[in-house]
XYZ file of C-alpha atoms in Angstrom:
350
model
C 19.827 -10.205 -51.250
C 17.726 -12.729 -50.723
C 18.862 -15.742 -48.875
C 16.764 -19.135 -49.744
C 16.252 -20.408 -46.967
C 14.306 -23.156 -47.172
C 17.084 -25.933 -48.166
C 19.716 -27.085 -46.083
C 22.479 -28.754 -48.090
C 24.999 -31.174 -46.336
C 28.837 -30.968 -46.871
C 28.982 -32.761 -48.926
C 26.720 -29.692 -51.022
C 28.575 -27.068 -49.294
C 32.203 -28.469 -50.282
C 33.053 -26.638 -52.908
C 31.776 -23.524 -52.433
C 34.178 -23.675 -49.072
C 37.082 -24.825 -51.625
C 35.942 -22.299 -54.148
C 36.038 -19.550 -51.145
C 39.268 -20.848 -49.653
C 40.534 -20.611 -53.557
C 39.421 -17.392 -53.674
C 40.979 -16.150 -50.042
C 44.141 -18.141 -51.668
C 44.221 -15.339 -55.062
C 43.369 -12.383 -52.821
C 46.408 -13.505 -50.333
C 49.496 -13.242 -53.307
C 47.552 -10.300 -55.065
C 47.634 -8.442 -51.859
C 51.867 -9.623 -51.428
C 52.432 -8.095 -54.156
C 51.449 -4.290 -53.729
C 54.757 -3.119 -53.118
C 57.145 -4.737 -56.041
C 54.311 -4.261 -58.587
C 53.535 -0.697 -57.916
C 57.143 0.258 -57.631
C 58.194 -1.243 -60.744
C 55.147 1.421 -61.721
C 56.274 4.009 -60.585
C 60.519 3.105 -61.837
C 58.329 3.286 -65.544
C 57.837 6.875 -65.353
C 59.614 9.554 -66.702
C 59.768 11.237 -63.255
C 61.608 11.104 -59.600
C 60.228 9.175 -57.809
C 61.135 11.564 -54.421
C 59.900 14.753 -56.608
C 56.142 16.260 -55.250
C 54.773 14.336 -58.334
C 56.551 11.260 -57.937
C 55.176 11.117 -54.290
C 51.542 11.637 -55.472
C 51.481 9.203 -58.259
C 53.224 5.822 -55.708
C 50.888 7.157 -53.065
C 48.026 6.991 -55.511
C 49.499 3.443 -57.783
C 49.837 1.681 -54.535
C 46.449 2.673 -52.984
C 44.171 1.692 -55.091
C 44.800 -1.692 -55.380
C 45.738 -1.720 -51.640
C 42.448 -0.349 -50.553
C 40.462 -1.968 -53.591
C 41.788 -5.298 -52.174
C 41.090 -4.835 -48.908
C 37.641 -3.597 -49.078
C 36.684 -6.895 -51.264
C 37.910 -8.512 -48.054
C 35.556 -6.753 -45.673
C 32.529 -6.504 -47.483
C 32.749 -10.231 -48.567
C 33.434 -11.106 -44.837
C 30.633 -8.994 -43.423
C 28.477 -10.164 -46.521
C 28.385 -12.856 -44.794
C 27.744 -11.904 -41.537
C 25.056 -9.800 -42.669
C 23.019 -13.136 -43.468
C 23.166 -13.623 -40.177
C 21.449 -10.603 -39.842
C 18.428 -9.578 -41.602
C 15.841 -6.901 -41.327
C 12.990 -8.732 -40.119
C 15.518 -9.789 -36.795
C 16.724 -6.934 -36.484
C 13.413 -4.994 -35.812
C 12.403 -8.355 -33.653
C 15.440 -8.165 -31.227
C 14.748 -4.377 -30.965
C 10.750 -4.389 -30.863
C 9.858 -3.646 -27.243
C 12.912 -2.576 -25.604
C 13.514 -0.149 -22.717
C 15.113 2.942 -23.734
C 19.033 2.636 -22.396
C 18.867 -1.036 -22.670
C 17.833 -0.931 -26.493
C 19.968 2.225 -27.284
C 23.218 -0.389 -25.886
C 21.600 -2.902 -28.963
C 20.691 -1.142 -31.394
C 23.870 0.379 -31.578
C 25.621 -2.659 -31.366
C 23.510 -4.368 -34.033
C 24.294 -1.141 -36.080
C 27.868 -2.625 -36.811
C 26.770 -5.873 -37.338
C 24.006 -4.535 -39.645
C 25.726 -1.475 -41.917
C 22.159 -0.866 -43.942
C 24.203 1.978 -46.174
C 21.718 5.523 -45.925
C 19.683 4.976 -48.928
C 18.190 2.177 -46.542
C 17.124 4.820 -44.057
C 13.518 5.662 -44.902
C 12.533 1.494 -45.072
C 14.311 0.578 -41.552
C 12.770 3.621 -39.957
C 9.576 3.203 -41.105
C 10.029 -0.331 -40.139
C 11.222 0.244 -36.390
C 8.925 3.048 -35.786
C 5.819 0.997 -36.416
C 6.836 -2.342 -34.960
C 7.263 -0.519 -31.486
C 10.543 0.020 -31.839
C 11.117 3.800 -29.574
C 12.376 6.873 -31.480
C 15.603 6.853 -29.454
C 16.920 3.957 -30.211
C 15.885 3.951 -33.518
C 18.138 6.792 -34.432
C 20.749 4.745 -32.303
C 20.801 2.349 -34.781
C 20.396 4.454 -37.800
C 23.829 6.554 -36.286
C 25.588 3.624 -35.145
C 24.897 1.567 -38.683
C 26.405 3.661 -41.528
C 28.990 5.222 -39.185
C 30.089 2.463 -37.572
C 30.298 0.412 -40.256
C 32.023 -2.968 -41.252
C 33.919 -0.886 -44.168
C 35.161 2.353 -41.604
C 36.602 -0.304 -39.218
C 38.312 -3.166 -41.589
C 39.922 0.218 -43.563
C 40.732 1.047 -40.606
C 42.336 -1.342 -39.476
C 44.408 -2.403 -41.922
C 45.271 1.135 -42.529
C 45.810 2.875 -39.503
C 46.250 0.032 -37.078
C 43.860 -1.839 -34.188
C 44.463 1.535 -31.935
C 42.685 3.875 -34.476
C 40.132 1.372 -35.214
C 39.077 0.084 -31.787
C 38.923 4.475 -31.001
C 36.831 4.765 -33.665
C 34.556 1.803 -32.591
C 34.818 3.440 -29.274
C 33.825 6.642 -30.058
C 31.252 6.025 -32.085
C 29.321 3.841 -30.201
C 29.298 6.283 -27.381
C 27.892 9.130 -29.962
C 25.196 6.619 -31.106
C 24.165 5.359 -27.698
C 24.208 9.531 -26.256
C 22.477 10.890 -28.840
C 19.982 8.459 -29.335
C 19.154 8.075 -25.337
C 19.204 11.892 -25.682
C 16.301 12.054 -28.405
C 14.722 9.333 -26.571
C 14.139 11.756 -23.749
C 13.187 14.420 -25.342
C 9.550 12.948 -27.050
C 9.984 13.874 -30.166
C 7.418 11.553 -31.405
C 5.037 14.599 -33.141
C 8.385 15.497 -34.917
C 7.636 12.384 -36.939
C 5.494 13.007 -40.692
C 2.015 11.955 -39.657
C 2.145 9.477 -42.522
C 4.711 7.265 -40.787
C 2.639 7.364 -37.164
C -0.397 5.958 -38.859
C 1.431 2.894 -40.310
C 1.467 -0.287 -38.181
C 3.719 -3.099 -38.853
C 2.777 -6.446 -37.481
C 5.339 -8.214 -34.786
C 8.689 -9.050 -36.500
C 9.489 -12.677 -35.571
C 12.744 -14.045 -34.646
C 12.221 -17.283 -35.875
C 13.877 -17.228 -39.326
C 15.078 -20.489 -41.385
C 18.800 -20.499 -41.104
C 20.474 -20.690 -44.841
C 23.014 -22.786 -45.857
C 26.967 -21.950 -46.439
C 26.236 -21.906 -50.178
C 23.475 -18.987 -49.902
C 26.028 -17.590 -47.066
C 28.362 -17.453 -49.348
C 26.706 -15.992 -52.259
C 25.067 -13.189 -50.102
C 29.167 -12.091 -49.677
C 29.502 -12.221 -53.484
C 26.793 -10.846 -53.697
C 27.122 -7.669 -51.165
C 30.855 -7.534 -52.928
C 29.158 -6.724 -56.390
C 26.660 -3.838 -55.316
C 28.780 -2.611 -52.790
C 32.003 -2.379 -54.915
C 30.067 -1.571 -57.968
C 28.833 0.997 -55.918
C 31.785 2.892 -54.578
C 34.598 1.943 -55.827
C 34.526 5.094 -58.375
C 34.552 7.300 -54.745
C 37.516 5.159 -53.566
C 39.296 6.287 -56.813
C 38.416 10.324 -56.070
C 39.515 10.194 -52.543
C 42.755 8.623 -53.299
C 43.298 10.994 -55.110
C 42.721 13.288 -53.132
C 44.997 11.829 -50.695
C 47.671 11.290 -53.080
C 47.538 15.185 -53.572
C 47.418 15.971 -50.000
C 50.534 13.640 -49.825
C 52.568 15.052 -52.251
C 51.508 18.498 -52.619
C 50.095 19.800 -49.314
C 52.736 21.538 -46.734
C 53.389 19.790 -43.206
C 53.384 23.048 -40.809
C 50.083 24.228 -42.950
C 47.977 21.007 -42.413
C 49.487 20.699 -38.807
C 48.515 24.444 -38.152
C 44.814 24.215 -39.837
C 44.062 20.719 -38.114
C 47.267 20.382 -35.354
C 45.908 19.850 -31.664
C 47.374 23.546 -31.380
C 44.491 25.132 -33.155
C 41.307 25.149 -30.968
C 38.882 26.074 -33.885
C 39.951 23.059 -35.914
C 37.520 20.418 -34.431
C 34.801 22.744 -34.631
C 35.695 23.687 -38.548
C 36.301 19.979 -39.683
C 32.799 19.139 -38.671
C 31.447 22.218 -40.286
C 33.428 21.534 -43.271
C 32.413 17.424 -42.857
C 28.166 17.907 -43.085
C 27.353 19.170 -46.476
C 30.289 16.796 -47.609
C 29.338 13.611 -49.478
C 31.434 10.407 -49.043
C 31.430 7.302 -47.284
C 33.903 5.064 -45.574
C 35.890 3.634 -47.832
C 35.961 7.329 -49.950
C 37.044 9.633 -46.946
C 39.586 6.450 -45.248
C 42.040 7.473 -47.503
C 41.807 11.185 -46.982
C 42.496 10.230 -43.413
C 45.624 8.268 -44.033
C 46.944 11.244 -45.713
C 46.214 13.881 -44.032
C 47.670 11.656 -40.517
C 50.840 11.371 -42.302
C 51.170 15.261 -43.220
C 50.871 15.977 -39.035
C 47.004 16.400 -38.946
C 45.411 15.941 -35.327
C 43.660 12.561 -35.521
C 40.443 13.415 -33.100
C 40.169 16.335 -35.378
C 40.842 14.412 -38.618
C 38.075 11.371 -36.785
C 35.863 14.445 -36.256
C 36.059 15.403 -40.067
C 35.481 11.578 -40.857
C 32.448 11.028 -38.896
C 30.897 14.398 -39.843
C 30.839 13.111 -43.273
C 29.534 9.726 -42.677
C 27.382 9.627 -40.723
C 25.529 13.045 -41.592
C 25.338 12.871 -44.987
C 23.708 15.159 -46.961
C 21.512 12.441 -49.247
C 20.681 10.612 -45.979
C 19.163 13.633 -44.434
C 17.827 14.324 -47.441
C 16.126 10.787 -47.687
C 15.624 11.266 -43.980
C 13.263 14.491 -44.826
C 10.773 11.692 -46.152
C 9.746 10.917 -42.597
C 11.175 13.086 -40.241
C 10.068 16.766 -39.710
C 12.606 19.948 -41.003
C 12.663 20.387 -36.794
C 13.569 16.732 -35.860
C 16.520 16.977 -38.816
C 17.791 19.727 -37.007
C 18.092 18.447 -33.756
C 19.349 14.388 -35.179
C 22.104 16.849 -37.022
C 22.882 18.833 -33.678
C 22.770 15.903 -31.481
C 24.788 13.868 -33.076
C 27.298 16.685 -34.414
C 27.963 18.079 -30.897
C 28.672 14.545 -30.034
C 31.365 14.503 -32.958
C 32.477 18.145 -32.082
C 33.473 16.579 -28.076
C 34.784 13.544 -29.477
C 37.085 15.317 -31.669
C 37.668 17.740 -28.725
C 38.589 15.221 -26.214
C 40.511 13.235 -27.418
C 42.846 15.991 -29.015
C 42.828 16.962 -25.455
C 44.210 13.594 -23.807
C 46.412 13.031 -26.382
C 48.180 16.469 -27.021
């Protein structure tokens, strides 16, 4: 969304927007507090045993759909407001001219704060490279932005606790920083498509007029409209899959396939996740169900990371600017990092 930064509304102009925002948060809190009684009431209306496999699956679905959607609304709105502080032009200006190492750390951190989707990969990549941002630094940003994004962290925190969210944040940043650094050290700029190297963007400026709070709130609402409108069907599909796992998947089978004792579970999870496509909102309900059935956290996080960070649509989009050889290196380096994270986490908490 383009923010109108030319005016600076005073407190009197911003007050109705802030009051409306407060009222909306109060309504959200009321709706969230009623999730358990309402979902239990809906299940009680159905002609089935609540403790049967079908009853467990339906109860999971009826509770998780409104819960995840409400959490998504809140997280996306809040981060839409935060994102109004970080435009693509400002992000490019912050990264341009940074040396390798420091640039990788800064790029990965900005990737968390500026969670552009994979659809933005091509214009961002072109803008970064043409502005003089090193290739490895650019990759650190492009890995962190979709994988360690606000939806993933917000839903992980709300559904699985701060420990899981913090672990995911730390390991995700480590992968983004390390993978970008490795790709940068390989000096593969010649493997970019030739037309990308021929583009030279002008210098991006950090000097931008700051939008007022009405503009920032509008940015949050626009993020809700765009992001929730784009992913809600993935959420329902993910929760439906999670409900089937919750109700029907035997604990012993899942523990054997994705447990800590199966040494091959992490490589298998990464290989299965790479060609799949989902987003954080759609895959986290599946993660929640897998963990509830006894799957190892390292294996599940590796699966989630590979699905989000190496999605097939993003790779297809990046093919417009990267040669097949560079895409192969990107997948190999990031996949190896995810594999190492899953194996290490399972070993540390064995």
